[in-house]
Short mmCIF file of C-alpha atoms in Angstrom, two decimals:
data_model
loop_
_atom_site.label_atom_id
_atom_site.label_comp_id
_atom_site.label_asym_id
_atom_site.label_seq_id
_atom_site.Cartn_x
_atom_site.Cartn_y
_atom_site.Cartn_z
CA MET A 1 144.54 133.79 75.57
CA GLY A 2 145.72 133.30 78.51
CA ALA A 3 143.22 131.47 81.44
CA GLY A 4 144.56 131.98 85.83
CA ARG A 5 143.25 128.50 87.31
CA MET A 6 139.84 128.37 88.27
CA ASN A 7 139.11 128.49 91.76
CA LEU A 8 135.43 128.11 91.36
CA ALA A 9 133.16 126.65 94.97
CA TRP A 10 129.91 126.79 93.80
CA GLY A 11 126.40 126.37 95.15
CA VAL A 12 123.47 127.38 93.79
CA VAL A 13 123.35 130.78 93.70
CA LEU A 14 120.28 132.61 92.21
CA GLY A 15 118.31 132.25 96.05
CA ALA A 16 122.00 133.22 97.47
CA MET A 17 122.07 136.81 95.49
CA SER A 18 119.60 139.36 94.61
CA ALA A 19 119.69 139.86 90.81
CA LEU A 20 117.25 142.41 90.75
CA GLY A 21 119.34 144.70 92.73
CA CYS A 22 122.58 143.12 91.05
CA PHE A 23 121.11 144.56 87.90
CA SER A 24 119.77 148.35 89.35
CA ALA A 25 122.98 149.11 90.86
CA TRP A 26 125.07 148.45 88.07
CA ALA A 27 122.71 148.74 84.55
CA GLY A 28 119.84 150.90 86.03
CA ALA A 29 116.82 150.31 86.76
CA SER A 30 116.09 152.23 83.89
CA SER A 31 118.47 150.53 81.33
CA ALA A 32 115.94 149.60 78.23
CA ARG A 33 115.39 145.41 78.16
CA ASP A 34 114.02 143.25 75.22
CA ALA A 35 112.49 140.01 76.90
CA LYS A 36 113.26 137.79 74.24
CA LEU A 37 116.47 139.16 73.88
CA ASP A 38 117.17 138.86 77.49
CA GLU A 39 116.71 135.36 78.07
CA MET A 40 118.10 133.99 75.02
CA LEU A 41 121.58 135.21 76.43
CA GLN A 42 120.37 133.71 80.06
CA LYS A 43 120.03 130.21 77.82
CA GLU A 44 123.44 130.74 75.72
CA ALA A 45 125.08 131.66 79.12
CA GLN A 46 123.89 128.96 81.66
CA ASP A 47 125.24 126.54 78.61
CA TYR A 48 128.56 127.83 77.91
CA VAL A 49 129.79 128.09 81.50
CA ASP A 50 128.55 124.28 81.25
CA ASN A 51 130.35 123.40 78.19
CA PHE A 52 133.17 125.36 79.14
CA VAL A 53 133.61 123.18 83.30
CA ARG A 54 132.84 119.93 82.05
CA ALA A 55 135.48 120.25 78.81
CA HIS A 56 138.09 122.18 81.47
CA PRO A 57 137.32 119.75 84.08
CA GLU A 58 141.42 120.76 85.52
CA GLU A 59 140.29 124.44 85.75
CA GLY A 60 137.64 123.55 88.29
CA GLY A 61 134.10 124.49 89.80
CA PHE A 62 130.82 123.49 90.00
CA ASN A 63 127.00 123.83 89.68
CA ILE A 64 127.99 127.20 87.64
CA THR A 65 125.13 129.23 87.20
CA VAL A 66 125.76 132.80 85.55
CA ARG A 67 122.96 135.40 84.79
CA SER A 68 123.27 137.61 81.58
CA TRP A 69 120.49 140.40 80.25
CA ALA A 70 121.34 143.57 77.65
CA ASP A 71 120.92 147.25 78.67
CA LEU A 72 119.71 148.08 75.05
CA GLU A 73 120.22 151.66 75.53
CA ALA A 74 124.37 152.26 77.02
CA GLY A 75 124.91 148.78 74.34
CA ILE A 76 126.23 146.51 76.79
CA VAL A 77 125.80 142.77 77.45
CA TYR A 78 126.24 141.65 81.48
CA ALA A 79 127.76 138.23 82.91
CA ASP A 80 127.14 138.37 86.93
CA PHE A 81 128.89 135.53 88.47
CA GLY A 82 127.83 134.30 92.02
CA PRO A 83 130.00 133.93 94.96
CA GLY A 84 132.70 131.91 95.11
CA ALA A 85 133.88 133.11 91.27
CA LEU A 86 137.10 134.89 92.64
CA THR A 87 140.57 133.56 93.47
CA ASP A 88 142.75 135.92 95.26
CA GLU A 89 144.20 135.26 92.29
CA ASP A 90 143.41 138.40 90.50
CA LEU A 91 143.62 136.73 86.70
CA SER A 92 140.97 134.25 87.92
CA ASN A 93 137.78 133.16 85.06
CA GLU A 94 140.01 135.31 82.49
CA ARG A 95 139.83 132.81 79.88
CA LEU A 96 135.99 132.10 80.48
CA GLU A 97 134.91 135.54 80.91
CA GLN A 98 136.18 136.29 77.62
CA GLU A 99 135.51 133.28 75.73
CA LEU A 100 132.03 134.06 77.13
CA GLY A 101 131.28 137.38 76.76
CA SER A 102 132.40 137.15 72.50
CA THR A 103 129.75 134.13 72.06
CA LEU A 104 127.13 137.04 74.24
CA LEU A 105 128.25 139.43 71.83
CA HIS A 106 128.30 137.45 69.06
CA TYR A 107 124.40 137.09 69.80
CA ALA A 108 123.43 140.03 70.72
CA ARG A 109 124.17 141.58 67.91
CA ASN A 110 122.90 138.72 65.58
CA SER A 111 119.93 139.97 67.17
CA GLY A 112 120.29 143.31 66.09
CA MET A 113 121.91 145.52 68.61
CA PRO A 114 124.80 147.91 66.68
CA ARG A 115 127.81 146.41 66.35
CA GLU A 116 129.29 148.50 69.14
CA THR A 117 128.31 146.16 72.31
CA GLN A 118 130.83 145.92 74.28
CA PHE A 119 130.56 142.79 77.28
CA ARG A 120 130.21 143.74 81.31
CA ALA A 121 131.05 141.10 83.62
CA LEU A 122 129.69 141.36 86.93
CA TYR A 123 130.51 139.17 90.20
CA GLN A 124 127.81 139.47 92.73
CA GLY A 125 127.04 142.63 90.87
CA LYS A 126 129.90 144.30 90.64
CA PRO A 127 132.48 145.29 88.98
CA TYR A 128 135.69 143.37 89.69
CA ASP A 129 138.41 146.70 89.99
CA HIS A 130 136.01 145.75 94.12
CA TYR A 131 137.74 143.04 94.44
CA PHE A 132 140.82 143.45 92.56
CA PRO A 133 141.85 147.96 92.39
CA TYR A 134 144.01 148.62 89.23
CA VAL A 135 147.18 149.99 90.82
CA PRO A 136 150.24 150.35 88.01
CA ALA A 137 153.36 148.88 88.32
CA LYS A 138 156.26 150.46 88.58
CA TRP A 139 159.48 150.91 85.70
CA GLY A 140 162.65 149.21 85.35
CA PRO A 141 165.77 150.60 84.98
CA GLY A 142 164.92 150.24 80.57
CA LEU A 143 168.02 149.94 77.63
CA SER A 144 170.41 152.10 76.68
CA ARG A 145 169.99 154.36 74.15
CA LEU A 146 172.08 152.49 72.12
CA GLN A 147 169.46 149.59 72.32
CA ARG A 148 166.81 151.21 71.26
CA ARG A 149 166.30 152.54 67.21
CA SER A 150 164.60 156.18 67.30
CA GLY A 151 161.12 154.32 66.62
CA GLY A 152 161.32 153.55 70.11
CA LEU A 153 160.20 149.47 72.13
CA ALA A 154 157.83 147.72 71.61
CA VAL A 155 157.49 143.86 72.61
CA VAL A 156 156.51 141.17 71.16
CA SER A 157 153.99 138.44 72.90
CA ALA A 158 152.90 134.95 71.19
CA SER A 159 150.20 133.57 73.05
CA HIS A 160 151.05 130.69 75.50
CA GLY A 161 153.28 127.94 75.22
CA LEU A 162 154.92 124.91 78.35
CA TYR A 163 154.50 125.05 81.41
CA PHE A 164 155.21 122.35 84.94
CA ASN A 165 152.46 122.21 85.92
CA HIS A 166 152.73 121.04 89.50
CA GLY A 167 149.84 118.74 90.30
CA SER A 168 150.12 116.13 87.11
CA LYS A 169 154.14 116.87 87.40
CA ALA A 170 154.65 117.27 83.44
CA TRP A 171 155.37 119.88 81.43
CA VAL A 172 151.90 121.45 79.12
CA PHE A 173 150.77 122.86 77.03
CA GLN A 174 147.85 126.26 78.01
CA ARG A 175 145.62 125.18 74.91
CA ASP A 176 143.63 122.17 72.97
CA LEU A 177 144.51 120.91 69.88
CA MET A 178 141.63 122.66 67.63
CA ASN A 179 140.88 122.40 63.76
CA GLY A 180 144.59 121.09 64.18
CA ILE A 181 145.72 124.42 65.02
CA LEU A 182 147.01 124.55 68.64
CA GLU A 183 147.86 128.25 69.78
CA ASP A 184 150.91 127.61 72.15
CA LEU A 185 152.51 126.91 68.26
CA VAL A 186 150.88 128.72 65.41
CA THR A 187 151.41 132.28 67.03
CA PRO A 188 155.38 132.45 67.12
CA PRO A 189 155.80 133.44 63.58
CA TYR A 190 152.60 135.66 63.76
CA ALA A 191 155.37 137.22 66.29
CA GLU A 192 157.93 137.26 64.02
CA ALA A 193 156.72 138.78 60.85
CA LEU A 194 155.14 141.79 63.26
CA ASN A 195 158.79 142.03 64.35
CA GLY A 196 159.91 142.11 61.40
CA TYR A 197 157.52 145.52 60.21
CA LEU A 198 157.25 146.91 62.95
CA ALA A 199 161.71 146.86 62.84
CA SER A 200 161.43 147.66 58.89
CA ARG A 201 158.04 150.13 58.43
CA SER A 202 158.33 151.13 62.44
CA SER A 203 161.90 151.78 63.07
CA MET A 204 161.41 149.90 65.71
CA THR A 205 164.10 148.23 68.12
CA VAL A 206 162.11 144.60 69.07
CA ARG A 207 161.87 142.37 71.91
CA LEU A 208 160.18 138.80 71.77
CA ALA A 209 158.26 137.32 74.54
CA ARG A 210 159.56 134.36 73.59
CA ARG A 211 162.44 132.37 72.03
CA HIS A 212 162.41 131.36 68.42
CA ASP A 213 164.32 128.45 68.91
CA PRO A 214 164.59 124.66 68.30
CA ALA A 215 166.76 124.25 70.12
CA ASP A 216 166.40 122.40 73.77
CA HIS A 217 165.28 123.78 76.97
CA ALA A 218 167.24 121.31 79.43
CA GLU A 219 165.32 121.72 81.81
CA SER A 220 162.35 120.35 80.07
CA HIS A 221 164.16 118.94 76.61
CA GLN A 222 161.63 120.64 74.71
CA PRO A 223 162.44 122.91 71.71
CA TRP A 224 163.02 126.50 73.16
CA ASP A 225 160.67 127.32 70.33
CA HIS A 226 157.22 124.92 72.87
CA MET A 227 158.62 127.04 75.69
CA SER A 228 156.34 130.19 77.73
CA ALA A 229 157.96 133.51 77.52
CA ARG A 230 158.65 132.83 81.20
CA TYR A 231 161.29 130.53 81.47
CA ASN A 232 162.80 132.74 79.03
CA PHE A 233 162.86 134.71 81.60
CA LYS A 234 164.42 133.23 83.57
CA ALA A 235 167.37 132.41 81.07
CA LEU A 236 167.81 136.00 80.38
CA TYR A 237 167.11 137.32 83.44
CA PRO A 238 167.38 134.54 86.39
CA GLU A 239 167.93 136.93 88.91
CA GLU A 240 164.67 139.53 88.20
CA THR A 241 162.12 136.79 89.90
CA ASP A 242 159.94 139.49 89.68
CA ILE A 243 159.48 139.38 86.06
CA TRP A 244 159.49 135.58 86.52
CA HIS A 245 157.97 134.44 89.46
CA SER A 246 156.37 137.08 90.64
CA LEU A 247 153.54 134.64 92.82
CA PRO A 248 156.23 133.00 95.32
CA GLY A 249 153.12 131.91 98.27
CA ASP A 250 151.26 130.59 95.72
CA SER A 251 151.41 126.22 95.66
CA SER A 252 148.37 126.08 93.22
CA ASP A 253 149.00 123.79 90.80
CA ASP A 254 149.34 125.93 87.34
CA ARG A 255 150.99 128.61 89.45
CA GLU A 256 153.69 128.96 86.75
CA LEU A 257 150.97 129.48 83.77
CA LYS A 258 148.72 132.18 85.92
CA GLU A 259 153.50 133.45 85.98
CA ASP A 260 153.73 133.11 82.68
CA ILE A 261 150.74 135.81 81.71
CA ARG A 262 152.22 137.84 84.59
CA ALA A 263 156.15 138.23 83.05
CA ARG A 264 155.07 139.51 79.45
CA PRO A 265 153.55 142.26 80.45
CA LYS A 266 156.36 142.85 83.39
CA TYR A 267 159.38 142.01 81.46
CA ALA A 268 158.20 144.90 79.04
CA ASN A 269 157.95 146.94 82.09
CA PHE A 270 160.89 146.95 82.60
CA ILE A 271 162.94 147.50 79.78
CA GLN A 272 160.57 150.05 78.96
CA ALA A 273 158.65 149.56 76.42
CA ASP A 274 156.38 151.63 74.89
CA ALA A 275 154.24 149.29 72.68
CA LEU A 276 153.17 146.01 73.74
CA PHE A 277 151.10 143.95 71.31
CA SER A 278 150.14 140.02 72.51
CA ILE A 279 149.35 138.02 69.48
CA HIS A 280 146.57 135.01 69.84
CA THR A 281 144.34 133.24 68.25
CA ASN A 282 140.54 132.74 69.66
CA GLY A 283 137.91 129.51 70.76
CA SER A 284 135.11 129.59 71.61
CA ASP A 285 132.03 126.00 71.87
CA ARG A 286 130.29 127.78 69.19
CA ASP A 287 132.38 127.15 65.95
CA HIS A 288 129.81 129.42 64.19
CA VAL A 289 131.45 131.98 66.40
CA ARG A 290 135.05 133.83 64.20
CA GLY A 291 137.28 136.88 62.81
CA LEU A 292 139.11 139.14 64.75
CA GLU A 293 139.82 140.94 68.07
CA VAL A 294 141.47 144.06 70.15
CA TYR A 295 141.32 144.34 73.10
CA TYR A 296 141.92 147.33 75.21
CA HIS A 297 142.53 146.88 79.30
CA GLU A 298 139.74 148.64 80.91
CA ASP A 299 141.02 150.56 83.70
CA LYS A 300 143.40 151.90 80.79
CA PRO A 301 140.98 153.71 78.36
CA GLN A 302 144.00 156.08 76.58
CA ASP A 303 144.62 151.81 75.35
CA ARG A 304 141.33 152.35 73.01
CA PRO A 305 141.82 154.45 69.95
CA LEU A 306 145.42 152.46 69.69
CA ALA A 307 142.93 149.04 69.79
CA ASP A 308 140.84 150.85 66.89
CA SER A 309 143.62 152.05 65.29
CA ILE A 310 144.85 148.52 64.43
CA LEU A 311 141.78 147.31 64.04
CA CYS A 312 141.07 149.31 61.11
CA TYR A 313 144.44 148.79 59.03
CA THR A 314 144.41 144.93 59.37
CA GLU A 315 141.04 144.76 58.19
CA GLU A 316 141.83 147.40 55.05
CA LEU A 317 145.32 144.97 54.53
CA ILE A 318 143.56 141.39 55.30
CA THR A 319 139.94 142.31 53.20
CA GLY A 320 142.61 143.63 50.55
CA GLN A 321 143.32 139.92 50.00
CA GLU A 322 142.61 137.68 47.76
CA GLY A 323 139.88 134.58 49.12
CA TYR A 324 139.57 137.20 52.40
CA GLU A 325 137.43 139.46 50.95
CA ASN A 326 134.08 138.79 53.49
CA PHE A 327 136.77 137.75 56.72
CA PRO A 328 134.49 139.42 59.55
CA ILE A 329 136.69 142.50 61.52
CA ARG A 330 134.69 142.06 65.26
CA GLY A 331 134.76 145.65 65.33
CA PRO A 332 134.85 148.79 67.89
CA ALA A 333 137.49 147.61 70.66
CA LYS A 334 136.57 145.53 73.38
CA PHE A 335 137.03 146.64 76.63
CA GLY A 336 138.22 144.00 79.31
CA ARG A 337 140.51 142.61 82.02
CA HIS A 338 143.36 140.50 80.88
CA GLY A 339 146.46 141.05 82.77
CA GLU A 340 148.45 141.30 79.67
CA ASN A 341 147.25 144.84 79.49
CA ARG A 342 146.46 145.11 82.56
CA ILE A 343 149.87 145.39 83.83
CA GLY A 344 151.58 147.24 81.45
CA LEU A 345 152.29 150.23 81.85
CA MET A 346 152.71 151.28 78.20
CA PRO A 347 149.95 151.01 75.63
CA SER A 348 148.98 146.86 75.55
CA VAL A 349 146.40 145.95 73.11
CA ILE A 350 146.10 142.18 72.85
CA VAL A 351 144.95 140.40 69.00
CA GLU A 352 143.17 138.13 68.29
CA VAL A 353 144.20 137.47 65.27
CA ALA A 354 141.07 134.73 64.25
CA TYR A 355 139.37 131.74 66.03
CA HIS A 356 141.24 129.26 65.81
CA SER A 357 137.50 127.35 66.85
CA ASN A 358 136.01 127.75 63.73
CA PRO A 359 137.16 124.90 60.24
CA GLU A 360 137.44 128.71 58.33
CA ASP A 361 139.31 131.06 60.44
CA ALA A 362 141.66 127.80 61.53
CA LEU A 363 142.27 127.01 57.68
CA ALA A 364 142.90 130.98 57.59
CA LEU A 365 145.89 131.11 60.30
CA GLN A 366 148.18 127.99 58.91
CA ASP A 367 148.00 130.50 55.70
CA PRO A 368 151.18 133.07 54.95
CA VAL A 369 149.16 134.97 53.34
CA PHE A 370 146.81 135.44 55.50
CA ARG A 371 148.88 135.58 58.21
CA GLU A 372 151.31 138.98 56.42
CA ALA A 373 148.38 140.50 56.10
CA SER A 374 147.48 140.58 59.53
CA MET A 375 150.44 141.90 60.90
CA LYS A 376 151.08 144.65 58.23
CA GLY A 377 148.03 145.88 59.87
CA VAL A 378 149.50 145.77 63.57
CA GLU A 379 151.88 147.45 62.69
CA LYS A 380 150.44 149.96 60.31
CA GLY A 381 147.38 151.09 62.46
CA TYR A 382 150.20 150.85 65.61
CA ARG A 383 152.09 153.26 62.80
CA LEU A 384 148.99 155.64 62.33
CA TRP A 385 148.13 155.46 65.40
CA ARG A 386 151.63 157.00 67.02
CA GLU A 387 151.37 159.56 64.58
CA GLY A 388 148.03 161.16 65.72
CA LYS A 389 146.55 159.58 62.31
CA GLY A 390 143.89 158.02 62.48
CA CYS A 391 141.12 156.05 60.44
CA ASN A 392 141.18 156.48 56.83
CA PRO A 393 141.51 153.47 54.60
CA LEU A 394 142.80 154.39 50.95
CA LYS A 395 140.18 155.71 48.68
CA VAL A 396 139.97 157.55 45.39
CA ASP A 397 137.98 160.67 44.95
CA PRO A 398 135.00 161.20 42.54
CA ILE A 399 136.61 161.41 39.34
CA ALA A 400 134.43 164.52 37.49
CA THR A 401 133.42 163.61 33.48
CA ILE A 402 135.98 165.23 30.71
CA ARG A 403 136.23 166.03 26.77
CA VAL A 404 138.57 164.96 25.19
CA ALA A 405 139.08 165.73 21.46
CA ALA A 406 140.40 162.60 18.73
CA GLY A 407 143.60 162.07 18.56
CA GLN A 408 144.43 163.69 21.88
CA SER A 409 144.81 163.28 25.87
CA GLN A 410 143.85 164.35 29.80
CA VAL A 411 146.23 164.38 32.67
CA VAL A 412 143.76 163.65 34.82
CA ASP A 413 145.23 164.57 39.09
CA LEU A 414 143.61 162.14 41.53
CA ALA A 415 143.01 163.04 45.00
CA PHE A 416 143.60 160.48 47.70
CA ALA A 417 142.60 159.66 50.81
CA GLY A 418 144.73 157.12 53.03
CA PHE A 419 148.13 155.84 53.70
CA PRO A 420 149.57 153.67 51.07
CA GLN A 421 152.19 151.09 51.02
CA TYR A 422 154.92 151.71 48.08
CA PRO A 423 154.95 151.09 44.88
CA VAL A 424 151.45 152.20 44.46
CA VAL A 425 150.09 150.97 40.75
CA ILE A 426 146.69 153.18 39.64
CA GLU A 427 144.26 151.02 37.34
CA THR A 428 142.45 152.67 34.90
CA LYS A 429 139.82 149.78 33.40
CA ASN A 430 137.55 150.09 31.12
CA VAL A 431 133.93 149.23 31.44
CA ALA A 432 131.89 150.28 28.76
CA CYS A 433 133.06 150.55 25.15
CA PRO A 434 130.40 150.65 22.72
CA PRO A 435 130.28 149.08 20.11
CA GLY A 436 133.21 149.39 17.12
CA TRP A 437 135.26 151.03 19.52
CA LYS A 438 138.11 149.64 20.86
CA CYS A 439 139.87 150.48 24.36
CA THR A 440 142.26 149.84 26.69
CA ASP A 441 143.21 150.05 29.94
CA GLY A 442 145.30 152.09 32.19
CA ALA A 443 148.27 151.89 34.57
CA VAL A 444 150.74 154.05 36.56
CA THR A 445 152.83 153.37 38.41
CA LEU A 446 154.00 155.69 41.23
CA PRO A 447 157.69 154.66 43.17
CA ASP A 448 157.52 156.39 46.01
CA PRO A 449 155.01 158.94 48.33
CA ASP A 450 157.06 161.58 46.29
CA SER A 451 155.17 161.10 42.79
CA LYS A 452 153.00 163.51 43.35
CA PRO A 453 150.69 164.49 42.21
CA ALA A 454 149.11 161.73 41.34
CA GLN A 455 147.44 161.43 37.85
CA ILE A 456 145.68 159.41 35.61
CA THR A 457 145.99 159.89 31.62
CA LEU A 458 142.73 159.95 28.99
CA ARG A 459 143.12 159.32 25.84
CA CYS A 460 140.64 159.19 22.63
CA GLU A 461 141.52 158.45 19.01
CA ASN A 462 140.35 158.66 15.37
CA ALA A 463 137.37 160.64 14.19
CA GLY A 464 134.05 159.50 17.19
CA SER A 465 131.84 160.51 19.11
CA ALA A 466 130.56 158.41 22.47
CA PRO A 467 130.92 158.30 25.81
CA ILE A 468 133.74 155.51 27.36
CA TYR A 469 132.63 154.41 30.63
CA TRP A 470 135.94 153.52 33.09
CA ASP A 471 136.84 152.45 36.78
CA THR A 472 140.02 153.85 38.32
CA ARG A 473 141.20 152.51 41.72
CA MET A 474 144.82 152.29 43.25
CA VAL A 475 146.50 149.32 44.33
CA ASP A 476 149.78 149.67 46.87
CA ASP A 477 152.72 146.89 47.88
CA ASP A 478 150.96 145.59 50.12
CA GLY A 479 147.66 144.86 48.56
CA VAL A 480 145.57 146.91 49.43
CA LYS A 481 142.87 148.00 46.54
CA SER A 482 140.71 151.92 46.57
CA PRO A 483 137.09 150.56 46.32
CA PRO A 484 136.97 151.86 41.96
CA VAL A 485 135.31 155.34 40.98
CA ARG A 486 133.36 154.87 37.48
CA HIS A 487 133.71 158.19 36.26
CA ILE A 488 133.11 158.95 32.32
CA VAL A 489 135.52 160.22 29.43
CA GLN A 490 133.26 161.82 26.32
CA CYS A 491 135.81 161.30 23.22
CA VAL A 492 134.03 164.14 21.40
CA ARG A 493 134.38 164.45 17.52
CA GLY A 494 136.15 168.52 16.18
CA SER A 495 138.59 171.37 17.81
CA GLY A 496 137.76 173.28 20.54
CA VAL A 497 138.23 171.22 23.88
CA LEU A 498 140.87 171.10 25.96
CA ALA A 499 143.63 169.16 26.15
CA SER A 500 146.90 168.73 27.10
CA PRO A 501 149.64 167.64 24.33
CA ALA A 502 148.67 164.31 21.94
CA ALA A 503 153.06 163.95 23.12
CA HIS A 504 151.71 163.86 26.74
CA VAL A 505 154.68 161.73 28.96
CA GLY A 506 151.91 159.90 29.70
CA ASP A 507 149.92 158.82 27.11
CA ALA A 508 151.63 155.26 26.85
CA GLN A 509 149.73 154.47 30.51
CA ALA A 510 146.76 156.09 28.83
CA ALA A 511 143.10 154.76 29.37
CA THR A 512 143.02 155.17 25.29
CA ALA A 513 139.61 154.70 23.20
CA ARG A 514 139.81 154.91 19.87
CA ARG A 515 137.10 153.92 17.41
CA LEU A 516 137.87 150.81 14.63
CA PRO A 517 137.64 151.57 10.85
#
């Protein structure tokens, strides 16, 4: 994720702050505590911060001390930084805060805290907003109606990119290479994929924050698709300096990096976008931390339902793909204070697709199957949130046992929940065929949402009486699979059994059981 400069002038701070006072002010004097968990969190937090400083000397800082604990009753893990952690730059420390939070939540949940546990950073016992109160931005002139589709306007931002560092006088990437992954370059194809799905499935006009163009960027002599969004906006709107040069008084070496973070939501405000999607990969110095996460801003709780919807449907889409059935989706949505979400006036979320610091996630990030599934999930989560629909993964309702006479078939209506992508195939597979019988699987295709009701045909042939066990599930065009539903067809001899005519049109696709001669 994007981060500003860490201008941290730390000393030994535990003696300089009233830790108990800070704790009682925010976690509550009667909060539930676990001494062993707190001890572990404290050690992990300090180790993480020490490792971060060693790995990122350019960020500044020394003698960094942090206190961490868990409030079991509130379901919150805290990290409290001492004096000097915040500068006059309201985006500083963002990267360390986020990566530390992900690591501490991993340990807290593995120690028994619930999945809904959240992370909150404090600075000398007070929240970030105590120092930098939230002030909403203003709308820009927007796009004309002719420039928008009926589904609205979205901005999709692909993480970082090259920026000019005024200290080294060099163009540098904002992230390091890990496990063969450079976040600055792996995310643009994700943004392109999301662009396509938002346009085709949500009928949205989409603007990409970064320019996807292999041509030369004249100033840096680097490909345009390596450049950060700031320089794209500078080229598009040279007169709108508030978008791409929003910190004219900043003299820090990485001021253009900080302007890049601000530029993405400022551009979205300028064109009056309806949604801002920031696509990133995550990092940790603990290589076992992995999975997809979604963040909203703590000052904009109204964005949480969107974040939760994206988590729901990215899980449905990703785990529906072969090889990714157990890919971790790290829900629920997390609140944070990322600059992209804070400044954007529209619903704004950050999707951390996977951890480039984890070898398994790094492989997934390079897999087109994973890329397409994750971005389909982001689009679906947005579309269904926009339509006021909740988290409702694909699921077939239970099917009652039916009795079918020899030589007859029975049509069964299927009730299901969810919002599949059509065409949808209903698969009925045999799981227990009696000795001396032959059982043939069935499949029915529903070409569009108007193909209702959803039905399967179950058929018994020849004389014979036996229970036949089947599993039925739905598989949509995106590879999403409902959990299989186990049900029984009781084939019986004789007449008197309610059944559909033997020549029912669905018999060609029927699941059939017959006794061998």
